[in-house]
């Protein structure tokens, strides 16, 4: 366990520093050829961030194309069944293409256009980020290449088809475990070669500076809306917010506008997989150590020699060996707490949410729900717990059908 720094949190807007550091985490650990590309990107982003025209254009597309604002929904039956805190869902699952990922894909595509880059590359694991990126590229007429591990392409054939329908080229990656980590390596290799014409839309609050900051900022709209909506609805701030944490983008976007409200407890939920033993989970704060992976310094699941550990989660979107650097920073300071949910608990929460609320959540989001199912009964009936429903479960129904009843015919 790292020491908990009890000093008042630094102003969140002051982070990261100009070198991309969140305390000891983050930074820029990339090949020499990418350093100037990342500096150009940082400058272009800084100019866009403070340009009212850019912000207005982004707001317009978030509303018209993505479907913002999303509802803050009172989960009345789940609240009743659990018998504790009042539970609300922030409905990112209602966004176009099915998850929060579109917030970031839209922001970065507009930035690429502003930088005069006409070719987009991206990596994808489960395919959600690939679909969001392919959709925005179709909308803005940008060339789009998606890197995806060959194993993931097989597991997520439907999303591969969706990307291709939107005009993207999906390139299978045959190296290593043939999953997300290898797809990111391949995307970085492409970027090194084609950096003049190409922008790389990274899909989470990860990687080298400025990505963790930029991706966070594009998702801050989630917490910003939540704050306004809960104040309208309940006349006060919530007692606790909970979100699942893969790379950490939906969680940091949801939490950010509440970081300075000490009365609001913030909880991130990692993938506990089958058990917290090497190779069986993806809970970086449970089994991980400080290291460098794919551009930044953070908590990583690795063996004693520094080899990246195999990971497992029932949800592909949380199945990654590193966590966004800003999460490591706020964990050290004791501002954000982290828990994990096991596959079985996640599957139970997935079913409970569907049966009580008529909402089928993504398996990723069901990690936050699994925590809420344990936590809400410990809270009193006048307390408020808000769950970020990062995505919808349509993509997961075939997999969960098999897990719930291995004998039943496929839906
Ligand atoms: C990709 C994904 C996640 C995990 O990514 P973060 O960057 O941690 O948010 C969570 N939920 C859904 C629905 C996703 O598609």
Tab-separated table of C-alpha atoms and ligand atoms in Angstrom:
chain	number	residue	atom	x	y	z
A	1	UNK	CA	0.000	0.000	0.000
A	2	UNK	CA	1.363	3.452	-0.856
A	3	UNK	CA	1.285	6.040	1.940
A	4	UNK	CA	-1.810	8.205	2.061
A	5	UNK	CA	-0.982	11.868	1.689
A	6	UNK	CA	-3.284	13.716	4.069
A	7	UNK	CA	-2.551	17.226	2.797
A	8	UNK	CA	-5.375	19.054	1.019
A	9	UNK	CA	-5.666	17.940	-2.601
A	10	UNK	CA	-3.954	20.142	-5.126
A	11	UNK	CA	-6.308	22.089	-7.355
A	12	UNK	CA	-7.456	19.453	-9.839
A	13	UNK	CA	-7.277	21.898	-12.721
A	14	UNK	CA	-3.543	22.336	-12.035
A	15	UNK	CA	-2.920	18.727	-12.993
A	16	UNK	CA	-1.050	17.360	-14.762
A	17	UNK	CA	2.099	19.541	-14.723
A	18	UNK	CA	3.521	20.653	-18.117
A	19	UNK	CA	5.441	17.375	-18.387
A	20	UNK	CA	2.249	15.383	-17.955
A	21	UNK	CA	2.898	14.274	-14.369
A	22	UNK	CA	0.242	13.546	-11.794
A	23	UNK	CA	2.661	13.496	-8.845
A	24	UNK	CA	5.011	10.575	-9.549
A	25	UNK	CA	2.703	9.123	-12.247
A	26	UNK	CA	2.137	9.813	-15.946
A	27	UNK	CA	4.809	11.443	-18.118
A	28	UNK	CA	5.940	10.759	-21.682
A	29	UNK	CA	7.651	7.392	-22.217
A	30	UNK	CA	7.661	7.024	-26.002
A	31	UNK	CA	10.128	6.553	-28.879
A	32	UNK	CA	11.998	9.734	-29.893
A	33	UNK	CA	10.016	10.024	-33.153
A	34	UNK	CA	6.756	10.530	-31.253
A	35	UNK	CA	7.968	13.187	-28.829
A	36	UNK	CA	7.442	16.096	-31.215
A	37	UNK	CA	4.081	14.688	-32.389
A	38	UNK	CA	2.889	14.589	-28.786
A	39	UNK	CA	4.148	18.145	-28.228
A	40	UNK	CA	2.249	19.323	-31.338
A	41	UNK	CA	-0.850	17.547	-30.081
A	42	UNK	CA	-0.478	19.139	-26.647
A	43	UNK	CA	-0.238	22.616	-28.169
A	44	UNK	CA	-3.175	22.042	-30.523
A	45	UNK	CA	-5.284	20.712	-27.675
A	46	UNK	CA	-4.416	23.641	-25.419
A	47	UNK	CA	-5.468	26.090	-28.148
A	48	UNK	CA	-8.711	24.188	-28.825
A	49	UNK	CA	-9.556	23.838	-25.148
A	50	UNK	CA	-9.588	27.586	-24.669
A	51	UNK	CA	-11.240	28.408	-28.019
A	52	UNK	CA	-14.991	29.128	-27.621
A	53	UNK	CA	-15.618	28.155	-31.274
A	54	UNK	CA	-14.145	24.693	-30.718
A	55	UNK	CA	-16.132	24.192	-27.519
A	56	UNK	CA	-19.322	25.327	-29.213
A	57	UNK	CA	-18.789	22.968	-32.134
A	58	UNK	CA	-18.107	20.079	-29.743
A	59	UNK	CA	-21.191	20.874	-27.682
A	60	UNK	CA	-23.281	20.954	-30.852
A	61	UNK	CA	-22.143	17.479	-31.983
A	62	UNK	CA	-22.414	16.030	-28.474
A	63	UNK	CA	-26.048	17.102	-28.477
A	64	UNK	CA	-27.018	16.348	-32.046
A	65	UNK	CA	-24.938	13.257	-32.848
A	66	UNK	CA	-24.182	11.654	-29.472
A	67	UNK	CA	-27.434	12.430	-27.635
A	68	UNK	CA	-26.314	14.621	-24.714
A	69	UNK	CA	-27.311	15.469	-22.094
A	70	UNK	CA	-27.948	11.934	-20.841
A	71	UNK	CA	-30.599	11.326	-18.191
A	72	UNK	CA	-29.984	11.060	-14.479
A	73	UNK	CA	-32.372	8.235	-13.673
A	74	UNK	CA	-33.774	7.316	-10.252
A	75	UNK	CA	-33.565	3.505	-9.922
A	76	UNK	CA	-36.616	3.204	-7.674
A	77	UNK	CA	-37.045	-0.576	-7.648
A	78	UNK	CA	-33.362	-1.328	-7.166
A	79	UNK	CA	-33.405	1.204	-4.308
A	80	UNK	CA	-36.413	-0.578	-2.789
A	81	UNK	CA	-34.946	-4.073	-3.189
A	82	UNK	CA	-31.593	-3.103	-1.645
A	83	UNK	CA	-33.273	-1.152	1.157
A	84	UNK	CA	-30.657	1.553	1.706
A	85	UNK	CA	-29.385	4.640	-0.137
A	86	UNK	CA	-31.393	6.209	-2.964
A	87	UNK	CA	-29.731	4.964	-6.159
A	88	UNK	CA	-29.427	7.010	-9.334
A	89	UNK	CA	-27.936	5.958	-12.674
A	90	UNK	CA	-26.112	8.400	-14.949
A	91	UNK	CA	-27.283	7.035	-18.292
A	92	UNK	CA	-24.187	7.061	-20.522
A	93	UNK	CA	-25.590	3.798	-21.902
A	94	UNK	CA	-28.119	5.887	-23.850
A	95	UNK	CA	-25.428	7.581	-25.935
A	96	UNK	CA	-25.022	6.883	-29.657
A	97	UNK	CA	-22.930	3.716	-30.236
A	98	UNK	CA	-23.793	2.508	-26.721
A	99	UNK	CA	-21.202	3.863	-24.296
A	100	UNK	CA	-19.395	6.951	-23.007
A	101	UNK	CA	-16.604	6.373	-25.573
A	102	UNK	CA	-18.282	8.650	-28.120
A	103	UNK	CA	-17.572	11.760	-25.940
A	104	UNK	CA	-13.835	11.299	-26.437
A	105	UNK	CA	-14.005	10.050	-30.033
A	106	UNK	CA	-15.963	13.157	-31.073
A	107	UNK	CA	-13.618	15.513	-29.234
A	108	UNK	CA	-10.468	14.007	-30.730
A	109	UNK	CA	-11.920	13.769	-34.263
A	110	UNK	CA	-12.753	17.485	-34.165
A	111	UNK	CA	-9.251	18.189	-32.901
A	112	UNK	CA	-7.716	16.092	-35.705
A	113	UNK	CA	-9.744	18.025	-38.262
A	114	UNK	CA	-8.551	21.291	-36.738
A	115	UNK	CA	-4.945	20.035	-37.015
A	116	UNK	CA	-5.500	19.221	-40.704
A	117	UNK	CA	-5.086	15.462	-40.208
A	118	UNK	CA	-7.289	13.449	-42.528
A	119	UNK	CA	-6.338	9.957	-41.415
A	120	UNK	CA	-7.371	8.477	-38.053
A	121	UNK	CA	-6.051	5.371	-36.329
A	122	UNK	CA	-7.265	3.799	-33.101
A	123	UNK	CA	-6.911	0.632	-31.056
A	124	UNK	CA	-9.819	-1.330	-29.677
A	125	UNK	CA	-10.286	-4.249	-27.285
A	126	UNK	CA	-13.963	-5.128	-26.979
A	127	UNK	CA	-14.661	-2.969	-30.010
A	128	UNK	CA	-16.631	-0.160	-28.322
A	129	UNK	CA	-13.924	2.444	-28.874
A	130	UNK	CA	-13.417	1.158	-32.422
A	131	UNK	CA	-17.123	1.533	-33.198
A	132	UNK	CA	-17.284	5.042	-31.699
A	133	UNK	CA	-14.192	6.082	-33.684
A	134	UNK	CA	-15.440	4.529	-36.937
A	135	UNK	CA	-18.774	6.308	-36.491
A	136	UNK	CA	-17.263	9.766	-35.990
A	137	UNK	CA	-14.849	9.207	-38.908
A	138	UNK	CA	-17.772	8.346	-41.173
A	139	UNK	CA	-19.598	11.447	-39.975
A	140	UNK	CA	-16.642	13.770	-40.633
A	141	UNK	CA	-15.360	12.007	-43.773
A	142	UNK	CA	-12.031	10.926	-42.252
A	143	UNK	CA	-10.064	7.842	-43.296
A	144	UNK	CA	-10.143	5.330	-40.444
A	145	UNK	CA	-7.932	2.347	-39.543
A	146	UNK	CA	-8.676	0.333	-36.391
A	147	UNK	CA	-6.144	-2.069	-34.851
A	148	UNK	CA	-7.639	-5.019	-33.014
A	149	UNK	CA	-6.154	-8.241	-31.637
A	150	UNK	CA	-7.080	-11.295	-33.720
A	151	UNK	CA	-8.565	-13.017	-30.651
A	152	UNK	CA	-10.721	-9.971	-29.887
A	153	UNK	CA	-11.870	-9.822	-33.530
A	154	UNK	CA	-13.214	-13.327	-33.175
A	155	UNK	CA	-14.848	-12.665	-29.784
A	156	UNK	CA	-16.362	-9.371	-30.934
A	157	UNK	CA	-17.287	-10.178	-34.519
A	158	UNK	CA	-20.421	-8.023	-34.364
A	159	UNK	CA	-18.421	-4.896	-33.498
A	160	UNK	CA	-15.950	-5.673	-36.308
A	161	UNK	CA	-18.898	-5.715	-38.687
A	162	UNK	CA	-20.204	-2.415	-37.287
A	163	UNK	CA	-16.808	-0.733	-37.812
A	164	UNK	CA	-16.622	-2.006	-41.381
A	165	UNK	CA	-20.164	-0.816	-42.104
A	166	UNK	CA	-19.012	2.656	-41.027
A	167	UNK	CA	-16.221	2.442	-43.602
A	168	UNK	CA	-13.309	1.659	-41.276
A	169	UNK	CA	-10.505	-0.715	-42.168
A	170	UNK	CA	-10.049	-3.192	-39.281
A	171	UNK	CA	-6.525	-4.613	-39.101
A	172	UNK	CA	-6.094	-7.801	-37.090
A	173	UNK	CA	-3.007	-8.049	-34.859
A	174	UNK	CA	-1.429	-11.505	-34.558
A	175	UNK	CA	1.342	-10.729	-32.033
A	176	UNK	CA	1.480	-11.931	-28.413
A	177	UNK	CA	-1.857	-12.576	-26.697
A	178	UNK	CA	-3.573	-11.040	-29.782
A	179	UNK	CA	-5.624	-8.672	-27.618
A	180	UNK	CA	-5.695	-5.003	-26.588
A	181	UNK	CA	-2.069	-4.518	-25.496
A	182	UNK	CA	-0.764	-5.759	-28.848
A	183	UNK	CA	-3.326	-3.630	-30.721
A	184	UNK	CA	-1.993	-0.507	-28.928
A	185	UNK	CA	1.603	-1.452	-29.870
A	186	UNK	CA	0.578	-1.778	-33.501
A	187	UNK	CA	-1.298	1.557	-33.483
A	188	UNK	CA	1.795	3.285	-32.003
A	189	UNK	CA	3.940	1.727	-34.736
A	190	UNK	CA	1.566	3.049	-37.413
A	191	UNK	CA	1.622	6.495	-35.807
A	192	UNK	CA	5.445	6.621	-35.808
A	193	UNK	CA	5.405	5.908	-39.564
A	194	UNK	CA	2.507	8.179	-40.597
A	195	UNK	CA	2.607	10.918	-38.018
A	196	UNK	CA	2.372	13.801	-40.521
A	197	UNK	CA	-1.000	12.750	-41.937
A	198	UNK	CA	-2.413	10.815	-39.012
A	199	UNK	CA	-3.989	11.415	-35.611
A	200	UNK	CA	-4.146	8.562	-33.101
A	201	UNK	CA	-7.438	8.577	-31.145
A	202	UNK	CA	-6.451	6.773	-27.939
A	203	UNK	CA	-9.503	5.335	-26.198
A	204	UNK	CA	-8.931	5.823	-22.472
A	205	UNK	CA	-7.293	8.149	-19.923
A	206	UNK	CA	-4.003	6.369	-20.495
A	207	UNK	CA	-0.776	6.565	-22.457
A	208	UNK	CA	1.667	9.459	-22.820
A	209	UNK	CA	0.833	13.093	-22.062
A	210	UNK	CA	-1.376	14.817	-23.227
A	211	UNK	CA	-3.717	11.817	-23.640
A	212	UNK	CA	-4.675	11.165	-19.979
A	213	UNK	CA	-5.543	14.850	-19.494
A	214	UNK	CA	-7.252	15.311	-22.858
A	215	UNK	CA	-9.372	12.157	-22.643
A	216	UNK	CA	-10.350	13.090	-19.071
A	217	UNK	CA	-11.416	16.558	-20.212
A	218	UNK	CA	-13.592	15.186	-23.022
A	219	UNK	CA	-15.419	13.040	-20.439
A	220	UNK	CA	-15.794	15.750	-17.777
A	221	UNK	CA	-19.208	16.478	-19.264
A	222	UNK	CA	-20.456	13.324	-17.457
A	223	UNK	CA	-19.785	14.693	-13.964
A	224	UNK	CA	-20.675	18.219	-14.984
A	225	UNK	CA	-24.182	17.171	-16.033
A	226	UNK	CA	-24.560	14.866	-13.025
A	227	UNK	CA	-23.827	17.720	-10.648
A	228	UNK	CA	-26.420	19.984	-12.224
A	229	UNK	CA	-29.012	17.208	-12.482
A	230	UNK	CA	-28.711	15.962	-8.878
A	231	UNK	CA	-28.886	19.519	-7.538
A	232	UNK	CA	-32.071	20.077	-9.570
A	233	UNK	CA	-33.569	16.793	-8.467
A	234	UNK	CA	-32.510	16.465	-4.824
A	235	UNK	CA	-31.339	19.970	-3.959
A	236	UNK	CA	-28.022	18.671	-2.668
A	237	UNK	CA	-24.846	16.832	-3.639
A	238	UNK	CA	-24.792	13.014	-3.586
A	239	UNK	CA	-23.073	11.095	-0.766
A	240	UNK	CA	-21.168	8.776	-3.071
A	241	UNK	CA	-20.353	8.276	-6.749
A	242	UNK	CA	-19.262	4.925	-8.155
A	243	UNK	CA	-17.850	3.991	-11.575
A	244	UNK	CA	-15.997	1.052	-13.099
A	245	UNK	CA	-12.309	1.546	-13.935
A	246	UNK	CA	-10.625	0.026	-16.975
A	247	UNK	CA	-8.138	2.610	-18.228
A	248	UNK	CA	-10.193	4.992	-16.133
A	249	UNK	CA	-11.859	7.414	-18.555
A	250	UNK	CA	-15.530	7.118	-17.593
A	251	UNK	CA	-14.611	7.200	-13.893
A	252	UNK	CA	-12.334	10.253	-13.995
A	253	UNK	CA	-14.800	12.143	-16.216
A	254	UNK	CA	-17.604	11.346	-13.782
A	255	UNK	CA	-15.592	12.205	-10.644
A	256	UNK	CA	-13.700	15.254	-11.792
A	257	UNK	CA	-16.212	17.993	-10.986
A	258	UNK	CA	-16.671	16.515	-7.487
A	259	UNK	CA	-12.985	16.217	-6.514
A	260	UNK	CA	-13.097	19.318	-4.352
A	261	UNK	CA	-16.339	18.366	-2.556
A	262	UNK	CA	-14.927	16.482	0.408
A	263	UNK	CA	-18.405	15.295	1.466
A	264	UNK	CA	-18.789	13.262	-1.741
A	265	UNK	CA	-17.135	9.854	-1.490
A	266	UNK	CA	-15.675	8.675	-4.830
A	267	UNK	CA	-15.225	4.971	-5.542
A	268	UNK	CA	-13.685	3.267	-8.576
A	269	UNK	CA	-14.310	-0.434	-9.153
A	270	UNK	CA	-11.734	-2.629	-10.881
A	271	UNK	CA	-12.174	-6.090	-12.374
A	272	UNK	CA	-11.528	-8.782	-9.757
A	273	UNK	CA	-12.013	-11.519	-12.374
A	274	UNK	CA	-12.104	-15.072	-10.998
A	275	UNK	CA	-9.864	-14.271	-8.006
A	276	UNK	CA	-7.059	-11.895	-6.990
A	277	UNK	CA	-4.267	-14.238	-8.076
A	278	UNK	CA	-1.824	-13.566	-10.944
A	279	UNK	CA	-3.422	-14.041	-14.370
A	280	UNK	CA	-6.970	-14.296	-13.011
A	281	UNK	CA	-7.939	-10.613	-12.647
A	282	UNK	CA	-7.307	-7.027	-13.813
A	283	UNK	CA	-7.316	-5.156	-10.457
A	284	UNK	CA	-4.113	-3.111	-10.788
A	285	UNK	CA	-4.381	-1.648	-7.283
A	286	UNK	CA	-4.725	-5.128	-5.768
A	287	UNK	CA	-1.893	-6.968	-7.479
A	288	UNK	CA	0.005	-4.265	-9.372
A	289	UNK	CA	3.246	-2.323	-8.896
A	290	UNK	CA	4.705	0.898	-10.238
A	291	UNK	CA	6.063	0.535	-13.757
A	292	UNK	CA	5.953	1.925	-17.279
A	293	UNK	CA	3.633	0.606	-19.969
A	294	UNK	CA	2.668	2.104	-23.338
A	295	UNK	CA	3.696	5.677	-22.646
A	296	UNK	CA	3.174	6.345	-18.948
A	297	UNK	CA	4.259	5.474	-15.434
A	298	UNK	CA	1.500	3.949	-13.333
A	299	UNK	CA	0.293	0.810	-11.518
A	300	UNK	CA	0.782	-2.252	-13.700
A	301	UNK	CA	0.158	-5.963	-13.300
A	302	UNK	CA	3.607	-7.469	-13.808
A	303	UNK	CA	5.664	-10.388	-12.596
A	304	UNK	CA	8.825	-9.937	-10.456
A	305	UNK	CA	10.920	-9.585	-13.667
A	306	UNK	CA	8.716	-6.772	-14.977
A	307	UNK	CA	7.014	-8.945	-17.606
A	308	UNK	CA	3.394	-7.881	-18.098
A	309	UNK	CA	1.070	-10.328	-16.356
A	310	UNK	CA	-1.801	-12.019	-18.205
A	311	UNK	CA	-5.141	-10.499	-17.201
A	312	UNK	CA	-8.688	-11.797	-17.039
A	313	UNK	CA	-12.116	-10.212	-16.658
A	314	UNK	CA	-15.612	-11.235	-17.693
A	315	UNK	CA	-15.764	-7.785	-19.352
A	316	UNK	CA	-13.314	-7.135	-22.171
A	317	UNK	CA	-13.418	-3.371	-21.547
A	318	UNK	CA	-11.777	-3.698	-18.115
A	319	UNK	CA	-9.275	-6.360	-19.132
A	320	UNK	CA	-6.015	-4.350	-19.261
A	321	UNK	CA	-2.793	-4.496	-17.220
A	322	UNK	CA	-2.387	-0.737	-16.535
A	323	UNK	CA	-4.554	1.975	-14.975
A	324	UNK	CA	-4.700	5.678	-15.880
A	325	UNK	CA	-2.033	7.698	-13.992
A	326	UNK	CA	-4.479	10.216	-12.508
A	327	UNK	CA	-6.219	7.406	-10.629
A	328	UNK	CA	-2.938	6.351	-9.016
A	329	UNK	CA	-2.408	9.950	-7.916
A	330	UNK	CA	-5.816	10.411	-6.264
A	331	UNK	CA	-5.552	7.002	-4.646
A	332	UNK	CA	-2.276	8.010	-2.963
A	333	UNK	CA	-3.942	11.172	-1.686
A	334	UNK	CA	-6.892	9.197	-0.344
A	335	UNK	CA	-9.356	11.205	-2.455
A	336	UNK	CA	-10.637	8.306	-4.568
A	337	UNK	CA	-11.138	4.858	-3.037
A	338	UNK	CA	-10.916	1.650	-5.067
A	339	UNK	CA	-12.702	-1.658	-4.757
A	340	UNK	CA	-13.001	-4.641	-7.055
A	341	UNK	CA	-15.875	-6.879	-8.136
A	342	UNK	CA	-15.531	-10.575	-8.977
A	343	UNK	CA	-16.974	-12.021	-12.209
A	344	UNK	CA	-19.758	-13.852	-10.311
A	345	UNK	CA	-20.843	-10.718	-8.454
A	346	UNK	CA	-20.826	-8.816	-11.749
A	347	UNK	CA	-23.020	-11.373	-13.474
A	348	UNK	CA	-25.480	-11.284	-10.555
A	349	UNK	CA	-25.617	-7.456	-10.629
A	350	UNK	CA	-26.081	-7.525	-14.429
A	351	UNK	CA	-29.177	-9.727	-13.991
A	352	UNK	CA	-30.508	-7.803	-11.002
A	353	UNK	CA	-30.334	-4.489	-12.866
A	354	UNK	CA	-32.177	-5.928	-15.877
A	355	UNK	CA	-34.866	-7.604	-13.732
A	356	UNK	CA	-35.541	-4.667	-11.390
A	357	UNK	CA	-35.094	-1.683	-13.708
A	358	UNK	CA	-35.518	-3.013	-17.247
A	359	UNK	CA	-32.046	-1.751	-18.092
A	360	UNK	CA	-29.412	-4.152	-19.422
A	361	UNK	CA	-26.027	-2.688	-18.460
A	362	UNK	CA	-22.648	-3.341	-20.071
A	363	UNK	CA	-20.638	-5.929	-18.116
A	364	UNK	CA	-18.105	-3.169	-17.424
A	365	UNK	CA	-20.786	-0.973	-15.826
A	366	UNK	CA	-22.100	-4.003	-13.921
A	367	UNK	CA	-18.860	-3.861	-11.879
A	368	UNK	CA	-20.008	-0.510	-10.477
A	369	UNK	CA	-23.479	-1.994	-9.926
A	370	UNK	CA	-22.011	-4.986	-8.058
A	371	UNK	CA	-20.349	-2.544	-5.664
A	372	UNK	CA	-23.603	-0.554	-5.337
A	373	UNK	CA	-25.499	-3.746	-4.447
A	374	UNK	CA	-23.162	-4.278	-1.475
A	375	UNK	CA	-22.772	-0.651	-0.512
A	376	UNK	CA	-26.326	0.755	-0.714
A	377	UNK	CA	-27.711	-1.443	2.123
A	378	UNK	CA	-24.941	-0.120	4.426
A	379	UNK	CA	-26.104	3.451	3.755
A	380	UNK	CA	-29.205	5.117	5.198
A	381	UNK	CA	-32.381	5.762	3.217
A	382	UNK	CA	-31.801	9.488	3.037
A	383	UNK	CA	-28.359	9.083	1.459
A	384	UNK	CA	-27.728	9.224	-2.310
A	385	UNK	CA	-25.520	6.895	-4.359
A	386	UNK	CA	-24.988	7.646	-8.061
A	387	UNK	CA	-23.744	4.885	-10.373
A	388	UNK	CA	-22.220	5.776	-13.732
A	389	UNK	CA	-23.822	3.414	-16.229
A	390	UNK	CA	-20.958	3.702	-18.711
A	391	UNK	CA	-22.554	1.568	-21.433
A	392	UNK	CA	-25.372	-0.709	-22.479
A	393	UNK	CA	-25.282	-4.489	-22.454
A	394	UNK	CA	-26.468	-5.334	-25.968
A	395	UNK	CA	-22.904	-6.340	-26.879
A	396	UNK	CA	-22.791	-8.732	-23.909
A	397	UNK	CA	-26.025	-10.712	-24.188
A	398	UNK	CA	-24.585	-13.713	-26.065
A	399	UNK	CA	-21.684	-14.081	-23.648
A	400	UNK	CA	-23.870	-13.710	-20.560
A	401	UNK	CA	-26.493	-16.130	-21.911
A	402	UNK	CA	-23.756	-18.778	-22.093
A	403	UNK	CA	-22.487	-17.948	-18.596
A	404	UNK	CA	-25.955	-18.006	-17.028
A	405	UNK	CA	-26.932	-21.308	-18.686
A	406	UNK	CA	-24.222	-23.167	-20.627
A	407	UNK	CA	-26.812	-25.697	-21.872
A	408	UNK	CA	-29.264	-23.228	-23.403
A	409	UNK	CA	-29.201	-22.549	-27.168
A	410	UNK	CA	-27.472	-19.298	-28.145
A	411	UNK	CA	-29.833	-16.309	-28.416
B	1	LIG	C1	-14.393	0.812	-22.604
B	1	LIG	C2	-15.433	0.751	-21.558
B	1	LIG	C3	-15.121	0.886	-20.190
B	1	LIG	C4	-13.705	0.980	-19.666
B	1	LIG	O1	-12.997	2.083	-20.052
B	1	LIG	P1	-12.677	3.329	-19.105
B	1	LIG	O2	-11.687	4.090	-19.857
B	1	LIG	O3	-12.168	2.790	-17.798
B	1	LIG	O4	-13.962	4.047	-18.911
B	1	LIG	C5	-16.157	0.918	-19.276
B	1	LIG	N1	-17.448	0.773	-19.663
B	1	LIG	C6	-17.776	0.621	-20.960
B	1	LIG	C7	-19.209	0.465	-21.312
B	1	LIG	C8	-16.793	0.609	-21.948
B	1	LIG	O5	-17.140	0.448	-23.238
